Short mmCIF file of C-alpha atoms and ligand atoms in Angstrom, two decimals:
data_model
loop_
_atom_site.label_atom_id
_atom_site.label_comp_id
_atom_site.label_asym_id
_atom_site.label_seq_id
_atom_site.Cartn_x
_atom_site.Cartn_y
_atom_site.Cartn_z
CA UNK A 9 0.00 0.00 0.00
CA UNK A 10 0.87 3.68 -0.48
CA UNK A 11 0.34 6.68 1.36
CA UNK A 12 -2.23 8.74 -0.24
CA UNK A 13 -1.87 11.44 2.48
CA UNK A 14 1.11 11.61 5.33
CA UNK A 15 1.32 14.25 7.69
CA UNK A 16 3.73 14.60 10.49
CA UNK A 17 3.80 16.61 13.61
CA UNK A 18 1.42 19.16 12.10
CA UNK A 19 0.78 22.04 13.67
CA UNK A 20 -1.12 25.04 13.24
CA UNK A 21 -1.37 28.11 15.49
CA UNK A 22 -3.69 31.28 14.48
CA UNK A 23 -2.27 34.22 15.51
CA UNK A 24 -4.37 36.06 18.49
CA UNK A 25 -7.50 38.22 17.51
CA UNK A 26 -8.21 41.89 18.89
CA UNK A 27 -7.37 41.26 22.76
CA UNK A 28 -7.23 37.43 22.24
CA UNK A 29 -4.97 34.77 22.69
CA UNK A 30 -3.46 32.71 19.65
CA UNK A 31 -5.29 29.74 18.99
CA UNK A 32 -3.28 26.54 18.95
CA UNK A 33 -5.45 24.77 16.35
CA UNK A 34 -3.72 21.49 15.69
CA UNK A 35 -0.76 20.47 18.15
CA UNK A 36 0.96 18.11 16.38
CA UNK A 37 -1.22 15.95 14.45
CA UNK A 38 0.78 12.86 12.99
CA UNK A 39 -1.61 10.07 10.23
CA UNK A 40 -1.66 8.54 7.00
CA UNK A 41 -4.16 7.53 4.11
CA UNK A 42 -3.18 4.51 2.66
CA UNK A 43 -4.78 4.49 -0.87
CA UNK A 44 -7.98 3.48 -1.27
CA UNK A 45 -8.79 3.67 2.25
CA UNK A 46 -11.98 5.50 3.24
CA UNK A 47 -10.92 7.69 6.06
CA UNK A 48 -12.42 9.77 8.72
CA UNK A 49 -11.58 12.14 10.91
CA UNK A 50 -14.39 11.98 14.31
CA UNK A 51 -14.38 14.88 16.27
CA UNK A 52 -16.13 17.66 18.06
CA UNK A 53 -16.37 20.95 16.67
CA UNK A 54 -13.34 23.34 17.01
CA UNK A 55 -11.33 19.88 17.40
CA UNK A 56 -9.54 21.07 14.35
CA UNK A 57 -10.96 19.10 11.70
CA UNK A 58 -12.01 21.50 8.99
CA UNK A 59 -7.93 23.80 9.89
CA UNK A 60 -6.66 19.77 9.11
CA UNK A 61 -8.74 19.65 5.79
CA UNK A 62 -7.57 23.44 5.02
CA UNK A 63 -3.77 22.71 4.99
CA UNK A 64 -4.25 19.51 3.04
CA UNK A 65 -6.27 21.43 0.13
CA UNK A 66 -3.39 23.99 0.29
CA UNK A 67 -5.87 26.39 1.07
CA UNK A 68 -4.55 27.35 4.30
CA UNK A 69 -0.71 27.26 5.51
CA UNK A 70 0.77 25.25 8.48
CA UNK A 71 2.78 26.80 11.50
CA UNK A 72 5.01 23.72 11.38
CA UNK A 73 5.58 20.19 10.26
CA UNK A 74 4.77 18.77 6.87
CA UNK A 75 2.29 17.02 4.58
CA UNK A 76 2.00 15.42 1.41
CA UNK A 77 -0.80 15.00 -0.69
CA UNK A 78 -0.58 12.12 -3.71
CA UNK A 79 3.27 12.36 -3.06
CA UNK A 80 3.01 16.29 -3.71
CA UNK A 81 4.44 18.78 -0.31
CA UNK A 82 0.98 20.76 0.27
CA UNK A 83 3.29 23.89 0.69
CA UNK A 84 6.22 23.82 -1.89
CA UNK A 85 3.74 21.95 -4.46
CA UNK A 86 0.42 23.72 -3.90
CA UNK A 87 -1.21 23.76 -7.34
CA UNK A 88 -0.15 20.36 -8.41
CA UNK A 89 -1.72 19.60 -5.00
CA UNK A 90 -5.00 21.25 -6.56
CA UNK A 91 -4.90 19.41 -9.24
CA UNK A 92 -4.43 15.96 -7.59
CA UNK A 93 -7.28 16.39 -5.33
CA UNK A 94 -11.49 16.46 -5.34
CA UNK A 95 -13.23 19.08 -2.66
CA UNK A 96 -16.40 17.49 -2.37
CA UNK A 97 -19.74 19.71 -2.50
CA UNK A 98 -17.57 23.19 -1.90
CA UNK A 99 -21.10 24.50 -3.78
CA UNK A 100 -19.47 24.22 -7.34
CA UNK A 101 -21.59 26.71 -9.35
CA UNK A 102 -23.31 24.10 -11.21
CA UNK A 103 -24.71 25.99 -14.71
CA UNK A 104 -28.77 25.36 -14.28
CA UNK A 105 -29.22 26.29 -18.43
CA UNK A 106 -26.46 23.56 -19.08
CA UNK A 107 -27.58 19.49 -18.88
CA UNK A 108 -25.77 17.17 -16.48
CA UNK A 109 -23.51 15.59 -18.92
CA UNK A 110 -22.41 19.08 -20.14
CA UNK A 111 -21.86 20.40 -16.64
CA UNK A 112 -19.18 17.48 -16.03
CA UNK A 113 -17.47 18.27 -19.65
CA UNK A 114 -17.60 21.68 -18.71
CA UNK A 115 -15.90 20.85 -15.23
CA UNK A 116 -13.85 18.09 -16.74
CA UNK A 117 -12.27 20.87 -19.91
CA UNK A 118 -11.24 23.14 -17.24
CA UNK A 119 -9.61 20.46 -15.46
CA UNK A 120 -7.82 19.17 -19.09
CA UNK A 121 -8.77 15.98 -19.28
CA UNK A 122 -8.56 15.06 -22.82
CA UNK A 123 -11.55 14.76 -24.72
CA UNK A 124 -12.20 10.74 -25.25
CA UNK A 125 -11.14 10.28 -21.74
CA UNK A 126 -13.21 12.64 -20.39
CA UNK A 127 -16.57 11.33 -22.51
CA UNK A 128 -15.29 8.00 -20.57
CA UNK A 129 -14.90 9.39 -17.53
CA UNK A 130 -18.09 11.36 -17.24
CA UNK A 131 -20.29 8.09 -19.12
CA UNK A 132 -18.47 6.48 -15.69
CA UNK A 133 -19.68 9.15 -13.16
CA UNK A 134 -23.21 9.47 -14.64
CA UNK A 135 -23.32 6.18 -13.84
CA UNK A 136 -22.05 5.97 -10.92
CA UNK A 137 -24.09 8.66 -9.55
CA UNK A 138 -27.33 7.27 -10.65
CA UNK A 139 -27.78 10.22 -13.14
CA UNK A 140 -27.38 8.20 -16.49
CA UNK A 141 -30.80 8.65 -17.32
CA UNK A 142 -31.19 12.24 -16.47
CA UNK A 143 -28.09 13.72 -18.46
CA UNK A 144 -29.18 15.30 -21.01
CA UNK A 145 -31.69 17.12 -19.02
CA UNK A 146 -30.92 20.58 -17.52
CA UNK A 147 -29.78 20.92 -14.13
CA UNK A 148 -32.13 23.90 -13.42
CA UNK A 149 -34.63 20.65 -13.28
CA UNK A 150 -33.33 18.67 -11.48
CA UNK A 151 -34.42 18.02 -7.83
CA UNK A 152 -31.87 18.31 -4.05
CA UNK A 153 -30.50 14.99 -4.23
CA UNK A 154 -29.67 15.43 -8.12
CA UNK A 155 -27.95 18.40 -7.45
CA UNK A 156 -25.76 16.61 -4.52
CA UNK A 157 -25.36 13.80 -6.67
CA UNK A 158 -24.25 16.08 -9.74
CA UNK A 159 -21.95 18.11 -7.09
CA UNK A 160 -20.09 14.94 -6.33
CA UNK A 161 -19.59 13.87 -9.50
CA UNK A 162 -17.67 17.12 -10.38
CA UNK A 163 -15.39 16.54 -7.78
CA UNK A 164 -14.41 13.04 -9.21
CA UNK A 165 -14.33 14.29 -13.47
CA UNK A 166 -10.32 14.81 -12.93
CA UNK A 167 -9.76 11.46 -11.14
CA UNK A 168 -8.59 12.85 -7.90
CA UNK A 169 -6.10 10.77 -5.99
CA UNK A 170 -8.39 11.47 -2.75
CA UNK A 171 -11.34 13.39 -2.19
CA UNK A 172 -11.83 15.44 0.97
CA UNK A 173 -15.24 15.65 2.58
CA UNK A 174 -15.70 18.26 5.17
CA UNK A 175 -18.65 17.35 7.74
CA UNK A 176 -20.79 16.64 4.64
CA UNK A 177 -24.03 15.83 6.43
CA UNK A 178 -23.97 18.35 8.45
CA UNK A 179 -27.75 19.83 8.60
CA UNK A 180 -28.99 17.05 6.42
CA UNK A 181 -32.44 15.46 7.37
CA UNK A 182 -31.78 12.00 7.93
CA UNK A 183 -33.46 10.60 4.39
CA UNK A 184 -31.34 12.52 2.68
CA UNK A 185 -28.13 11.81 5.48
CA UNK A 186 -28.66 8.06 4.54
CA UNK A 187 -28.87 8.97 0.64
CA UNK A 188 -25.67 10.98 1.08
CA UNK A 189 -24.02 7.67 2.97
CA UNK A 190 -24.87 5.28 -0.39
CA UNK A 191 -23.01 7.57 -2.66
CA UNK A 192 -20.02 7.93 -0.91
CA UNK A 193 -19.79 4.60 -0.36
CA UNK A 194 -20.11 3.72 -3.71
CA UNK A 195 -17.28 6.28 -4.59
CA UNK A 196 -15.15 4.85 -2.51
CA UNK A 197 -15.93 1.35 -3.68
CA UNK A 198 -15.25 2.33 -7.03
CA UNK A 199 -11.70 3.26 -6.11
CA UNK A 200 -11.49 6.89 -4.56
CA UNK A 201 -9.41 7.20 -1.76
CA UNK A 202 -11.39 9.28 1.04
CA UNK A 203 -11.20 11.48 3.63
CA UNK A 204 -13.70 12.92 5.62
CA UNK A 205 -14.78 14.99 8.49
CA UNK A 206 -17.70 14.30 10.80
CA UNK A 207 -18.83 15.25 14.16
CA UNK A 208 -21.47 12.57 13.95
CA UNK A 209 -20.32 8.70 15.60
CA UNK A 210 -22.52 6.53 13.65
CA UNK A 211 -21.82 8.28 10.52
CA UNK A 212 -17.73 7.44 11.29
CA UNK A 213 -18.37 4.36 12.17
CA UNK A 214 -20.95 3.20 9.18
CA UNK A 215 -18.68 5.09 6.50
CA UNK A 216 -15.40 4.75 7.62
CA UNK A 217 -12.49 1.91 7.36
CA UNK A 218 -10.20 3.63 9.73
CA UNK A 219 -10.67 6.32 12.18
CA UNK A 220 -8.95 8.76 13.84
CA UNK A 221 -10.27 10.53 16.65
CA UNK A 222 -9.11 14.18 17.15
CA UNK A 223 -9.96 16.33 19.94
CA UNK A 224 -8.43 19.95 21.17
CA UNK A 225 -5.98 19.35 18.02
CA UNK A 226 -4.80 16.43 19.06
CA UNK A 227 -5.53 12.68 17.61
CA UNK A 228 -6.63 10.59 21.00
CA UNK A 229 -6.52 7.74 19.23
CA UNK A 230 -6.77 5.97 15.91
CA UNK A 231 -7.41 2.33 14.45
CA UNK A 232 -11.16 0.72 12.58
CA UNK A 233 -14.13 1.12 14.11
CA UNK A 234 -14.19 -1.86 15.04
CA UNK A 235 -10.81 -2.27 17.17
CA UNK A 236 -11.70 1.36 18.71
CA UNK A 237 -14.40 -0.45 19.96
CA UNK A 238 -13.29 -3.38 21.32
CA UNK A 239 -10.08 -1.54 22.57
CA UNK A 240 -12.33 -0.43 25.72
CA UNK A 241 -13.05 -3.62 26.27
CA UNK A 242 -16.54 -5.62 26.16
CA UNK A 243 -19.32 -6.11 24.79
CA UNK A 244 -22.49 -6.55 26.92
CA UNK A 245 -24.58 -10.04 25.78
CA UNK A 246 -28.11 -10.05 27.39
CA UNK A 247 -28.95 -13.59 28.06
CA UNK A 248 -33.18 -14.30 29.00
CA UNK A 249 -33.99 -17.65 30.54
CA UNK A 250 -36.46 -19.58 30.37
CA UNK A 251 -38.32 -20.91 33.61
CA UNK A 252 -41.11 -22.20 35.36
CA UNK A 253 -43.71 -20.08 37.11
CA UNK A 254 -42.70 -19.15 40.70
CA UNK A 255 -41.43 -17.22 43.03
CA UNK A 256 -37.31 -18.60 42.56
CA UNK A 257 -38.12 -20.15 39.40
CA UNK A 258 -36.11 -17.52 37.83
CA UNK A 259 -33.44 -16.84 40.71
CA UNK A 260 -32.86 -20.66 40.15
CA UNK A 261 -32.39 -20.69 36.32
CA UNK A 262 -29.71 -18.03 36.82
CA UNK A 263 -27.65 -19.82 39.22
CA UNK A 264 -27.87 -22.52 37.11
CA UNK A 265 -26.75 -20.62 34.04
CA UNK A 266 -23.92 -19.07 35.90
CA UNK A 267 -22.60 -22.10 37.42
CA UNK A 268 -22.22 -23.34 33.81
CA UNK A 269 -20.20 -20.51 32.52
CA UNK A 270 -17.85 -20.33 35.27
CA UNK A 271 -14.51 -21.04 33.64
CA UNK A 272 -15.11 -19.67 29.97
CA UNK A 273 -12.92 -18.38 28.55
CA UNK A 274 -12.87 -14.52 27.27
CA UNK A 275 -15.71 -13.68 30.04
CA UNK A 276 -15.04 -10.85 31.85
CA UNK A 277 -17.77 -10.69 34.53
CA UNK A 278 -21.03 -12.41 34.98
CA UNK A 279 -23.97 -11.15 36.56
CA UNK A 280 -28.08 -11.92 37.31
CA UNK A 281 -29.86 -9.55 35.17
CA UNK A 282 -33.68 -8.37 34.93
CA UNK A 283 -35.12 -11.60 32.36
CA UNK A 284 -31.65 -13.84 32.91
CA UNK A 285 -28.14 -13.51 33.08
CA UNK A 286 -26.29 -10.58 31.41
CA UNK A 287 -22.59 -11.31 30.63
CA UNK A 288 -19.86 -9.04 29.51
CA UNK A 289 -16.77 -10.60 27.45
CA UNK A 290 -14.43 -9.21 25.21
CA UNK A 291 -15.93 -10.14 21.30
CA UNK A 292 -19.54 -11.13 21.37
CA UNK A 293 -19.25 -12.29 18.06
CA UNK A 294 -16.82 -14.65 19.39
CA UNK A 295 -17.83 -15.52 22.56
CA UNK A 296 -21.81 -16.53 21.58
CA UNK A 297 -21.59 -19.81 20.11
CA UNK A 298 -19.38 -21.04 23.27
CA UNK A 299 -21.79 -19.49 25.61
CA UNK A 300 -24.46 -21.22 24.06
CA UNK A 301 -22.92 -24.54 23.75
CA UNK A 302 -22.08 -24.25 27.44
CA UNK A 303 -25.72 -23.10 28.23
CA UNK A 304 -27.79 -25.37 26.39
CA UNK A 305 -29.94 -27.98 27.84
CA UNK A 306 -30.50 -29.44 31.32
CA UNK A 307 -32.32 -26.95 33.41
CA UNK A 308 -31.02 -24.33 31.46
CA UNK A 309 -33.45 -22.94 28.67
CA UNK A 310 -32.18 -20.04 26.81
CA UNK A 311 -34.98 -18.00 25.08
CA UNK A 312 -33.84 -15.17 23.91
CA UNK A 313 -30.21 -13.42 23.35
CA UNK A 314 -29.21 -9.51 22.55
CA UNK A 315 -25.63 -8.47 22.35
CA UNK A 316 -24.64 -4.91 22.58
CA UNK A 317 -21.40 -3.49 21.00
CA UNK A 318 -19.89 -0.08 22.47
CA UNK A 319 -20.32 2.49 20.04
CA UNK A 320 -17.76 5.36 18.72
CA UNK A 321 -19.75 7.46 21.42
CA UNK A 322 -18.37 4.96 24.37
CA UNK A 323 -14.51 5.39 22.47
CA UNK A 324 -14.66 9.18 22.95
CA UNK A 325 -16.08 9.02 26.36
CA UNK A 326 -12.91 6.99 27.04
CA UNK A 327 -10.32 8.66 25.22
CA UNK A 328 -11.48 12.08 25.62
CA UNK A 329 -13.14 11.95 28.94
CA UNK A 330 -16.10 13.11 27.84
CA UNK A 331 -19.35 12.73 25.74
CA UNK A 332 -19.00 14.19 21.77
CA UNK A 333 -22.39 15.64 21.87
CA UNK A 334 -22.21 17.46 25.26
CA UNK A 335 -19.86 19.13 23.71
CA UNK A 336 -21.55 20.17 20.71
CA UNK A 337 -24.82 21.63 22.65
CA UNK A 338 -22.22 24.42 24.27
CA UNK A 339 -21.01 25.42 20.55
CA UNK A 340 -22.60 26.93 17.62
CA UNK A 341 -23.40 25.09 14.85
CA UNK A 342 -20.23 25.90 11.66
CA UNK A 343 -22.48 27.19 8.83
CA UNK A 344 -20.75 26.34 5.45
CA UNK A 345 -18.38 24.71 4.28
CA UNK A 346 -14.95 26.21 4.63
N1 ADP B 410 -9.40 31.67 10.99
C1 ADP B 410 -9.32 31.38 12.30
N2 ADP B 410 -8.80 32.27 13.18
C2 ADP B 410 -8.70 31.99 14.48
N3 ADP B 410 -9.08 30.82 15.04
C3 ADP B 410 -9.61 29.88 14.23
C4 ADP B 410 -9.75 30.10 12.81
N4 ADP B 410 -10.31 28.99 12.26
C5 ADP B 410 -10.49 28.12 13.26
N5 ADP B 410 -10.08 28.65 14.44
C6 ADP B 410 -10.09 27.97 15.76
O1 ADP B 410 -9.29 26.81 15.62
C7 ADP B 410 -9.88 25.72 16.31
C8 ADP B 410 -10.17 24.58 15.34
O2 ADP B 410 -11.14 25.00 14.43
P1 ADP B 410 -11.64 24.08 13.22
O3 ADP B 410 -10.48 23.55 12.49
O4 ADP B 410 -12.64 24.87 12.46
O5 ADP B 410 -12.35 22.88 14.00
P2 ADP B 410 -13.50 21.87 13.53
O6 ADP B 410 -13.58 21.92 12.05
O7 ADP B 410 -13.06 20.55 14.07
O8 ADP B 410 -14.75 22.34 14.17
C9 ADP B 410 -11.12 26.28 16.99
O9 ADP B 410 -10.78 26.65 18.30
C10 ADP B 410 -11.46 27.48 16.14
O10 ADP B 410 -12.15 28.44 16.90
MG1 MG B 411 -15.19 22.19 10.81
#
């Protein structure tokens, strides 16, 4: 694999407003994008996200450290930089009197791509996009989620080597939040390397391969969802038991059901729970079919089982000491998109 993105020790510092203090915006943020990957960046807001997204689109400078973009330095190289890379949904003016197809060859001249590779290329997107059918009609016509789909599109004509997504669903309603989560995964399963911002846990954790959290400009912690998530430890499997009427039926069937799993492997505690036995062990996925086995029969009737995973939300809370959307109820909403 090759790095798509590197940055080390990055570091940005804003210098102080009227009467203010500087604003240490990143403090040394150190990650790669291997190609192809679809990458996020989970945060709260002011965690530094969209400064991150800013230096790596050359549109803003870093205080110190360095970053390369498709192999390019985002400060000595900045317009090859440009070229190499998609901004999603910046609000490209797409032309309403123009059709779909001719807004992407418009997009796709000013980029240079040459002309049969661009027919290709846009034939591709179209495609893609779910727009094939609608291309030769005029984008004044077409409806929200057209538009969006259109938008993405022209971020993709030049085949960029990654496409940066700040906080894209940001003030979506959640139809069109779960519309927007198709389409970028079918970019990025057609080859685009990603990178994108998000406040939002399930969004990270639905979209995203790897993760990195950041917080106060720092990255807490980094891996896939689903080692960030097991990294704190259990999951929680709710176990209901079947039993007789009466009064210790049930107290009965749980001591039973205990007793059996006493010396498993993997389980981290044990306990009595409201309709059985709830047990906490370190992969549920793992851990189900032995609990089962070791459950089953005798006494022991097992009628019903739910497992819990810990969420992105339970990750933060443990890395950053506190709760992602706390956090965001203190702040202003960000309007736009850089
Ligand atoms: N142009 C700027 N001037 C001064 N401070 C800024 C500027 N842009 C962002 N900041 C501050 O830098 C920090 C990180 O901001 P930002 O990168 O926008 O975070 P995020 O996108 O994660 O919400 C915040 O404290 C924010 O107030
Ligand atoms: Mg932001």
């Amino acid at each position: 694999m090759s790095a798509v993105v590197d940055v080390v020790d990055l570091v940005k510092v804003y210098p102080a407003g009227r009467g203010g203090e500087p604003v240490r915006a990143l403090d040394g943020i150190t990650f790669v994008v291997e190609a192809g990957e679809f990458f996020g960046f989970l945060g709260p807001n002011g965690a530094g996200k969209t400064t991150t997204i800013r230096i790596l689109a050359t549109l803003a400078r870093a205080t110190s450290g360095q970053a390369t973009v498709a192999g390019l330095d985002v400060a000595r190289d900045a317009a090859r930089v440009r070229v190499a890379i998609g901004l999603a949904m910046q609000t490209v003016a797409l032309e309403n009197l123009l059709s779909g197809r001719e807004n992407l060859e418009m997009i796709g001249r000013l980029h240079r791509v040459p002309a049969p590779e661009l027919r290709q290329r846009v034939d591709e997107l179209l495609e893609l996009m779910g727009l094939a059918d609608a291309a030769r009609r005029l984008v004044g016509t077409y409806s929200g989620g057209m538009r969006r789909r259109l938008d993405l599109a022209t971020a993709l004509v030049h085949r960029p080597a990654v496409l940066f997504l700040d906080e894209p669903t940001e003030g979506l309603d959640p139809q069109s939040r779960m519309a927007l989560w198709e389409e970028l995964v079918r970019i990025s399963r057609a080859g685009t390397t990603m990178f994108l911002t998000t406040h939002y846990m399930e969004e990270a954790d639905r979209l995203c391969d790897r993760v990195a959290i950041v917080d106060a400009g720092r990255i807490a912690v980094e891996g896939t969802p689903r080692d960030l998530k097991r990294s704190i430890g259990s999951d929680a499997v709710e176990i209901a038991l079947g039993h007789p009427d009466g009064p210790d039926a049930l107290a009965s069937a749980q001591e039973a059901a205990l007793g059996r799993l006493s010396g498993i492997d993997g389980i981290m505690t044990a306990e009595p729970s409201a309709a059985g036995i709830a047990v906490a062990v370190a992969d549920a996925h793992a851990a189900v079919p032995a609990l089962l086995r070791r459950l089953d029969g005798d006494g022991v009737r097992v009628t019903g089982l739910t497992m819990r995973e810990p969420t992105l939300d339970d990750v933060f809370l443990r890395y950053c000491g506190r709760h992602i959307r706390a956090e965001e109820a203190d702040r202003p909403l960000e309007t736009g998109w850089w």
